[in-house]
Amino acid sequence: MIARQRDENPAGIHLPLDPLPGHSSRGRLERVLRRGEFAVTTELNPPDSADPEDVYNRAKIFDGWVDAINAVDASGANCHMSSVGICALLTRMGYAPIMQIACRDRNRIAIQGDVLGGAAMGVANMLCLTGDGVQAGDQPGAKPVFDLDSMSLLETCRIMRDNGKFLSGRKLTTPPQIFLGAAVNPFAPPFDFRPIHLGKKIAAGAQFVQTQYCFDVPMFRTFMQKARDLGHTEKVFILCGVGPLASAKTAKWIRSNVPGIHIPDAIIKRLEGAQDQKKEGKQLCIDIINEVKDIAGVAGVHVMAYRQEEYVAEIVDESGVLKGRQPWKREIRRDDQMVADRLDHILHDEITETQVDMVKTAH
């Protein structure tokens, strides 16, 4: 018999955990963070597909290495499988998704409906984002909505959860039990305003935040010092964004074309001087994790490995941030094979009597 994972409902992996005092959700990520364990999250790049296996194949490479998986909501204003759809698939298999909600594409009516729908599916974590402008994507003629922004979206979700009401004031039958997140960027000017802006998001409802990619650790240290001075680290869990760079050429392109990502010259020189730049980019990510994990107030890392997802397990393992702890891992159950065998029999085994023959026999 397979032993039950520590953070798993014994009645079914797709079911929420029992409620705990002081917790706003029934999910694993909040439990890990509130226990004081160093959390690891990552992103699942959504497929341009309607095949659920495309989602599961991308998710299973993270098994046993991350505490939650971001379901990206049309990042860069490019259309892919929806965040809600990905979350529906992930919760079905027991994964802990973070449902990203971008304000660009939906008004407050649709967003509030998505919050309820996500919570009903077992989504315990929601990340509130304003979203990139449509001009950044491959369909610039789309009409942007931006009825809400990240701040008002946080407030909306908090009101729904804590007050049990829609923005209209109409009461909810059952409020969503959700752990609220936001994004912050310590590396975009004005730098002195970033810790203050974080405070505004905390006041709006943020309980955890994921930062933009960190390639400048001294700059991040300065941000964290100011966040501590303002008392933010006592109110919110901060996960530092990290990720591998494929090459110096990639790093230069990102620095020139992706707003908000700061890559120092020293990083590019290090990659240029490496014999295997992709391997060096992975090692760079590990080195940054080892630096930021010891900064006071850092509760975890958010590993973003676009098109290099296969490196996430190696990065987490070699960085040693889990300290021997294994996050939830989907285990193969006895009934999984039974179902697979039965389907194989139905689809492929020779059937002596067809449905047509059965009808003829009946008459």
GROMACS .gro file of N, CA, C and O in nm, residues 29-106:
model
  312
   29LEU      N    1   0.027   2.516  -0.043
   29LEU     CA    2   0.125   2.624  -0.045
   29LEU      C    3   0.118   2.707   0.082
   29LEU      O    4   0.222   2.737   0.144
   30GLU      N    5  -0.002   2.744   0.123
   30GLU     CA    6  -0.014   2.824   0.245
   30GLU      C    7   0.038   2.747   0.366
   30GLU      O    8   0.103   2.804   0.454
   31ARG      N    9   0.014   2.616   0.370
   31ARG     CA   10   0.062   2.537   0.483
   31ARG      C   11   0.214   2.535   0.489
   31ARG      O   12   0.274   2.548   0.596
   32VAL      N   13   0.277   2.516   0.373
   32VAL     CA   14   0.423   2.513   0.367
   32VAL      C   15   0.481   2.644   0.417
   32VAL      O   16   0.573   2.647   0.500
   33LEU      N   17   0.426   2.755   0.369
   33LEU     CA   18   0.478   2.886   0.407
   33LEU      C   19   0.453   2.916   0.555
   33LEU      O   20   0.543   2.967   0.624
   34ARG      N   21   0.336   2.885   0.605
   34ARG     CA   22   0.306   2.914   0.745
   34ARG      C   23   0.383   2.823   0.841
   34ARG      O   24   0.403   2.858   0.958
   35ARG      N   25   0.428   2.707   0.792
   35ARG     CA   26   0.514   2.621   0.875
   35ARG      C   27   0.657   2.672   0.880
   35ARG      O   28   0.740   2.620   0.954
   36GLY      N   29   0.686   2.773   0.797
   36GLY     CA   30   0.821   2.827   0.794
   36GLY      C   31   0.916   2.752   0.704
   36GLY      O   32   1.038   2.774   0.708
   37GLU      N   33   0.862   2.663   0.620
   37GLU     CA   34   0.946   2.589   0.526
   37GLU      C   35   0.972   2.674   0.402
   37GLU      O   36   0.887   2.754   0.362
   38PHE      N   37   1.088   2.657   0.341
   38PHE     CA   38   1.125   2.734   0.222
   38PHE      C   39   1.047   2.678   0.103
   38PHE      O   40   1.064   2.563   0.065
   39ALA      N   41   0.960   2.761   0.047
   39ALA     CA   42   0.869   2.716  -0.059
   39ALA      C   43   0.933   2.731  -0.196
   39ALA      O   44   1.013   2.821  -0.220
   40VAL      N   45   0.892   2.643  -0.287
   40VAL     CA   46   0.936   2.649  -0.426
   40VAL      C   47   0.812   2.643  -0.515
   40VAL      O   48   0.732   2.551  -0.505
   41THR      N   49   0.797   2.743  -0.600
   41THR     CA   50   0.688   2.743  -0.698
   41THR      C   51   0.750   2.755  -0.838
   41THR      O   52   0.867   2.790  -0.853
   42THR      N   53   0.670   2.724  -0.938
   42THR     CA   54   0.719   2.733  -1.076
   42THR      C   55   0.602   2.769  -1.166
   42THR      O   56   0.491   2.793  -1.118
   43GLU      N   57   0.628   2.775  -1.297
   43GLU     CA   58   0.524   2.811  -1.393
   43GLU      C   59   0.506   2.702  -1.496
   43GLU      O   60   0.603   2.644  -1.544
   44LEU      N   61   0.381   2.675  -1.530
   44LEU     CA   62   0.350   2.584  -1.639
   44LEU      C   63   0.313   2.669  -1.760
   44LEU      O   64   0.215   2.743  -1.757
   45ASN      N   65   0.397   2.660  -1.862
   45ASN     CA   66   0.369   2.737  -1.983
   45ASN      C   67   0.252   2.672  -2.056
   45ASN      O   68   0.261   2.555  -2.096
   46PRO      N   69   0.143   2.743  -2.075
   46PRO     CA   70   0.021   2.683  -2.128
   46PRO      C   71   0.035   2.641  -2.273
   46PRO      O   72   0.100   2.709  -2.352
   47PRO      N   73  -0.026   2.530  -2.310
   47PRO     CA   74  -0.015   2.482  -2.448
   47PRO      C   75  -0.111   2.552  -2.542
   47PRO      O   76  -0.213   2.608  -2.500
   48ASP      N   77  -0.080   2.550  -2.669
   48ASP     CA   78  -0.172   2.595  -2.774
   48ASP      C   79  -0.247   2.471  -2.822
   48ASP      O   80  -0.230   2.426  -2.936
   49SER      N   81  -0.325   2.416  -2.735
   49SER     CA   82  -0.382   2.284  -2.760
   49SER      C   83  -0.505   2.264  -2.673
   49SER      O   84  -0.519   2.326  -2.568
   50ALA      N   85  -0.593   2.173  -2.718
   50ALA     CA   86  -0.709   2.133  -2.638
   50ALA      C   87  -0.689   1.994  -2.579
   50ALA      O   88  -0.783   1.935  -2.526
   51ASP      N   89  -0.567   1.942  -2.586
   51ASP     CA   90  -0.537   1.808  -2.537
   51ASP      C   91  -0.491   1.817  -2.391
   51ASP      O   92  -0.389   1.878  -2.362
   52PRO      N   93  -0.565   1.757  -2.298
   52PRO     CA   94  -0.524   1.764  -2.157
   52PRO      C   95  -0.388   1.702  -2.130
   52PRO      O   96  -0.318   1.743  -2.036
   53GLU      N   97  -0.348   1.604  -2.211
   53GLU     CA   98  -0.218   1.541  -2.190
   53GLU      C   99  -0.103   1.640  -2.208
   53GLU      O  100   0.003   1.623  -2.149
   54ASP      N  101  -0.125   1.744  -2.289
   54ASP     CA  102  -0.022   1.846  -2.306
   54ASP      C  103   0.003   1.920  -2.175
   54ASP      O  104   0.114   1.967  -2.148
   55VAL      N  105  -0.101   1.933  -2.094
   55VAL     CA  106  -0.086   1.996  -1.962
   55VAL      C  107  -0.021   1.898  -1.865
   55VAL      O  108   0.074   1.933  -1.793
   56TYR      N  109  -0.070   1.775  -1.862
   56TYR     CA  110  -0.016   1.677  -1.767
   56TYR      C  111   0.131   1.645  -1.794
   56TYR      O  112   0.209   1.627  -1.701
   57ASN      N  113   0.168   1.639  -1.921
   57ASN     CA  114   0.308   1.611  -1.954
   57ASN      C  115   0.399   1.723  -1.906
   57ASN      O  116   0.515   1.699  -1.868
   58ARG      N  117   0.348   1.846  -1.909
   58ARG     CA  118   0.429   1.959  -1.863
   58ARG      C  119   0.433   1.966  -1.711
   58ARG      O  120   0.531   2.013  -1.654
   59ALA      N  121   0.326   1.920  -1.647
   59ALA     CA  122   0.319   1.929  -1.501
   59ALA      C  123   0.401   1.819  -1.433
   59ALA      O  124   0.463   1.843  -1.328
   60LYS      N  125   0.405   1.700  -1.491
   60LYS     CA  126   0.465   1.588  -1.420
   60LYS      C  127   0.617   1.600  -1.404
   60LYS      O  128   0.673   1.537  -1.314
   61ILE      N  129   0.680   1.683  -1.484
   61ILE     CA  130   0.826   1.700  -1.467
   61ILE      C  131   0.859   1.778  -1.339
   61ILE      O  132   0.974   1.780  -1.296
   62PHE      N  133   0.755   1.840  -1.279
   62PHE     CA  134   0.777   1.913  -1.154
   62PHE      C  135   0.747   1.827  -1.031
   62PHE      O  136   0.766   1.872  -0.918
   63ASP      N  137   0.698   1.704  -1.052
   63ASP     CA  138   0.657   1.618  -0.941
   63ASP      C  139   0.767   1.603  -0.837
   63ASP      O  140   0.880   1.563  -0.868
   64GLY      N  141   0.732   1.632  -0.712
   64GLY     CA  142   0.824   1.613  -0.602
   64GLY      C  143   0.927   1.722  -0.585
   64GLY      O  144   1.014   1.712  -0.497
   65TRP      N  145   0.916   1.831  -0.666
   65TRP     CA  146   1.016   1.937  -0.659
   65TRP      C  147   0.958   2.075  -0.629
   65TRP      O  148   1.032   2.165  -0.591
   66VAL      N  149   0.830   2.094  -0.649
   66VAL     CA  150   0.770   2.226  -0.627
   66VAL      C  151   0.644   2.213  -0.542
   66VAL      O  152   0.579   2.108  -0.539
   67ASP      N  153   0.610   2.321  -0.473
   67ASP     CA  154   0.493   2.323  -0.386
   67ASP      C  155   0.367   2.372  -0.456
   67ASP      O  156   0.256   2.344  -0.410
   68ALA      N  157   0.382   2.444  -0.564
   68ALA     CA  158   0.266   2.493  -0.639
   68ALA      C  159   0.312   2.531  -0.779
   68ALA      O  160   0.430   2.561  -0.802
   69ILE      N  161   0.215   2.528  -0.872
   69ILE     CA  162   0.244   2.555  -1.013
   69ILE      C  163   0.156   2.669  -1.062
   69ILE      O  164   0.033   2.659  -1.058
   70ASN      N  165   0.218   2.776  -1.110
   70ASN     CA  166   0.142   2.886  -1.169
   70ASN      C  167   0.078   2.844  -1.300
   70ASN      O  168   0.147   2.795  -1.390
   71ALA      N  169  -0.052   2.865  -1.312
   71ALA     CA  170  -0.122   2.847  -1.439
   71ALA      C  171  -0.129   2.984  -1.504
   71ALA      O  172  -0.206   3.071  -1.463
   72VAL      N  173  -0.046   3.006  -1.603
   72VAL     CA  174  -0.026   3.137  -1.663
   72VAL      C  175  -0.150   3.181  -1.741
   72VAL      O  176  -0.211   3.102  -1.814
   73ASP      N  177  -0.187   3.309  -1.725
   73ASP     CA  178  -0.306   3.363  -1.790
   73ASP      C  179  -0.266   3.454  -1.906
   73ASP      O  180  -0.255   3.576  -1.891
   74ALA      N  181  -0.246   3.394  -2.022
   74ALA     CA  182  -0.216   3.469  -2.145
   74ALA      C  183  -0.107   3.573  -2.124
   74ALA      O  184  -0.125   3.690  -2.156
   75SER      N  185   0.006   3.531  -2.071
   75SER     CA  186   0.116   3.624  -2.049
   75SER      C  187   0.166   3.680  -2.181
   75SER      O  188   0.162   3.612  -2.285
   76GLY      N  189   0.211   3.803  -2.178
   76GLY     CA  190   0.256   3.869  -2.299
   76GLY      C  191   0.142   3.899  -2.395
   76GLY      O  192   0.165   3.933  -2.511
   77ALA      N  193   0.017   3.887  -2.345
   77ALA     CA  194  -0.104   3.912  -2.425
   77ALA      C  195  -0.113   3.817  -2.544
   77ALA      O  196  -0.170   3.852  -2.648
   78ASN      N  197  -0.057   3.697  -2.529
   78ASN     CA  198  -0.069   3.593  -2.631
   78ASN      C  199  -0.166   3.486  -2.585
   78ASN      O  200  -0.161   3.443  -2.469
   79CYS      N  201  -0.252   3.442  -2.673
   79CYS     CA  202  -0.355   3.346  -2.638
   79CYS      C  203  -0.300   3.204  -2.630
   79CYS      O  204  -0.229   3.158  -2.718
   80HIS      N  205  -0.335   3.135  -2.521
   80HIS     CA  206  -0.303   2.994  -2.501
   80HIS      C  207  -0.421   2.931  -2.428
   80HIS      O  208  -0.523   2.998  -2.407
   81MET      N  209  -0.408   2.807  -2.385
   81MET     CA  210  -0.512   2.748  -2.302
   81MET      C  211  -0.532   2.835  -2.179
   81MET      O  212  -0.436   2.886  -2.121
   82SER      N  213  -0.656   2.852  -2.137
   82SER     CA  214  -0.688   2.944  -2.028
   82SER      C  215  -0.633   2.895  -1.894
   82SER      O  216  -0.618   2.775  -1.870
   83SER      N  217  -0.608   2.992  -1.806
   83SER     CA  218  -0.563   2.959  -1.671
   83SER      C  219  -0.667   2.876  -1.597
   83SER      O  220  -0.634   2.780  -1.527
   84VAL      N  221  -0.794   2.910  -1.614
   84VAL     CA  222  -0.901   2.835  -1.549
   84VAL      C  223  -0.903   2.691  -1.598
   84VAL      O  224  -0.917   2.597  -1.519
   85GLY      N  225  -0.886   2.671  -1.729
   85GLY     CA  226  -0.884   2.536  -1.784
   85GLY      C  227  -0.768   2.455  -1.732
   85GLY      O  228  -0.783   2.337  -1.698
   86ILE      N  229  -0.650   2.515  -1.726
   86ILE     CA  230  -0.533   2.445  -1.675
   86ILE      C  231  -0.554   2.406  -1.529
   86ILE      O  232  -0.523   2.293  -1.488
   87CYS      N  233  -0.611   2.498  -1.451
   87CYS     CA  234  -0.635   2.469  -1.309
   87CYS      C  235  -0.734   2.355  -1.293
   87CYS      O  236  -0.720   2.272  -1.203
   88ALA      N  237  -0.835   2.351  -1.379
   88ALA     CA  238  -0.932   2.242  -1.372
   88ALA      C  239  -0.864   2.107  -1.392
   88ALA      O  240  -0.893   2.009  -1.323
   89LEU      N  241  -0.771   2.102  -1.486
   89LEU     CA  242  -0.698   1.978  -1.513
   89LEU      C  243  -0.603   1.943  -1.400
   89LEU      O  244  -0.593   1.828  -1.358
   90LEU      N  245  -0.531   2.044  -1.348
   90LEU     CA  246  -0.432   2.018  -1.244
   90LEU      C  247  -0.497   1.974  -1.113
   90LEU      O  248  -0.449   1.881  -1.047
   91THR      N  249  -0.605   2.040  -1.073
   91THR     CA  250  -0.670   2.003  -0.946
   91THR      C  251  -0.727   1.863  -0.955
   91THR      O  252  -0.730   1.790  -0.856
   92ARG      N  253  -0.771   1.824  -1.072
   92ARG     CA  254  -0.827   1.690  -1.091
   92ARG      C  255  -0.725   1.583  -1.056
   92ARG      O  256  -0.760   1.474  -1.008
   93MET      N  257  -0.597   1.612  -1.080
   93MET     CA  258  -0.490   1.514  -1.057
   93MET      C  259  -0.418   1.537  -0.925
   93MET      O  260  -0.318   1.470  -0.896
   94GLY      N  261  -0.464   1.634  -0.845
   94GLY     CA  262  -0.405   1.655  -0.713
   94GLY      C  263  -0.298   1.761  -0.705
   94GLY      O  264  -0.246   1.789  -0.597
   95TYR      N  265  -0.262   1.824  -0.817
   95TYR     CA  266  -0.161   1.930  -0.814
   95TYR      C  267  -0.216   2.055  -0.746
   95TYR      O  268  -0.338   2.075  -0.738
   96ALA      N  269  -0.126   2.139  -0.697
   96ALA     CA  270  -0.164   2.264  -0.632
   96ALA      C  271  -0.136   2.380  -0.727
   96ALA      O  272  -0.022   2.429  -0.733
   97PRO      N  273  -0.234   2.425  -0.802
   97PRO     CA  274  -0.210   2.534  -0.895
   97PRO      C  275  -0.225   2.671  -0.830
   97PRO      O  276  -0.294   2.687  -0.729
   98ILE      N  277  -0.158   2.768  -0.888
   98ILE     CA  278  -0.179   2.910  -0.856
   98ILE      C  279  -0.246   2.969  -0.979
   98ILE      O  280  -0.185   2.979  -1.085
   99MET      N  281  -0.372   3.003  -0.965
   99MET     CA  282  -0.447   3.054  -1.080
   99MET      C  283  -0.416   3.202  -1.101
   99MET      O  284  -0.450   3.286  -1.018
  100GLN      N  285  -0.349   3.231  -1.210
  100GLN     CA  286  -0.323   3.371  -1.243
  100GLN      C  287  -0.450   3.433  -1.303
  100GLN      O  288  -0.519   3.370  -1.383
  101ILE      N  289  -0.479   3.555  -1.261
  101ILE     CA  290  -0.593   3.629  -1.314
  101ILE      C  291  -0.542   3.763  -1.365
  101ILE      O  292  -0.494   3.846  -1.287
  102ALA      N  293  -0.549   3.784  -1.495
  102ALA     CA  294  -0.508   3.910  -1.556
  102ALA      C  295  -0.632   3.995  -1.585
  102ALA      O  296  -0.732   3.944  -1.636
  103CYS      N  297  -0.623   4.123  -1.552
  103CYS     CA  298  -0.738   4.213  -1.569
  103CYS      C  299  -0.757   4.260  -1.713
  103CYS      O  300  -0.859   4.322  -1.744
  104ARG      N  301  -0.664   4.229  -1.799
  104ARG     CA  302  -0.667   4.279  -1.936
  104ARG      C  303  -0.790   4.233  -2.013
  104ARG      O  304  -0.847   4.307  -2.093
  105ASP      N  305  -0.832   4.107  -1.992
  105ASP     CA  306  -0.927   4.045  -2.084
  105ASP      C  307  -1.070   4.033  -2.033
  105ASP      O  308  -1.159   3.997  -2.109
  106ARG      N  309  -1.092   4.057  -1.902
  106ARG     CA  310  -1.225   4.033  -1.846
  106ARG      C  311  -1.266   4.147  -1.754
  106ARG      O  312  -1.182   4.205  -1.685
   0.00000   0.00000   0.00000
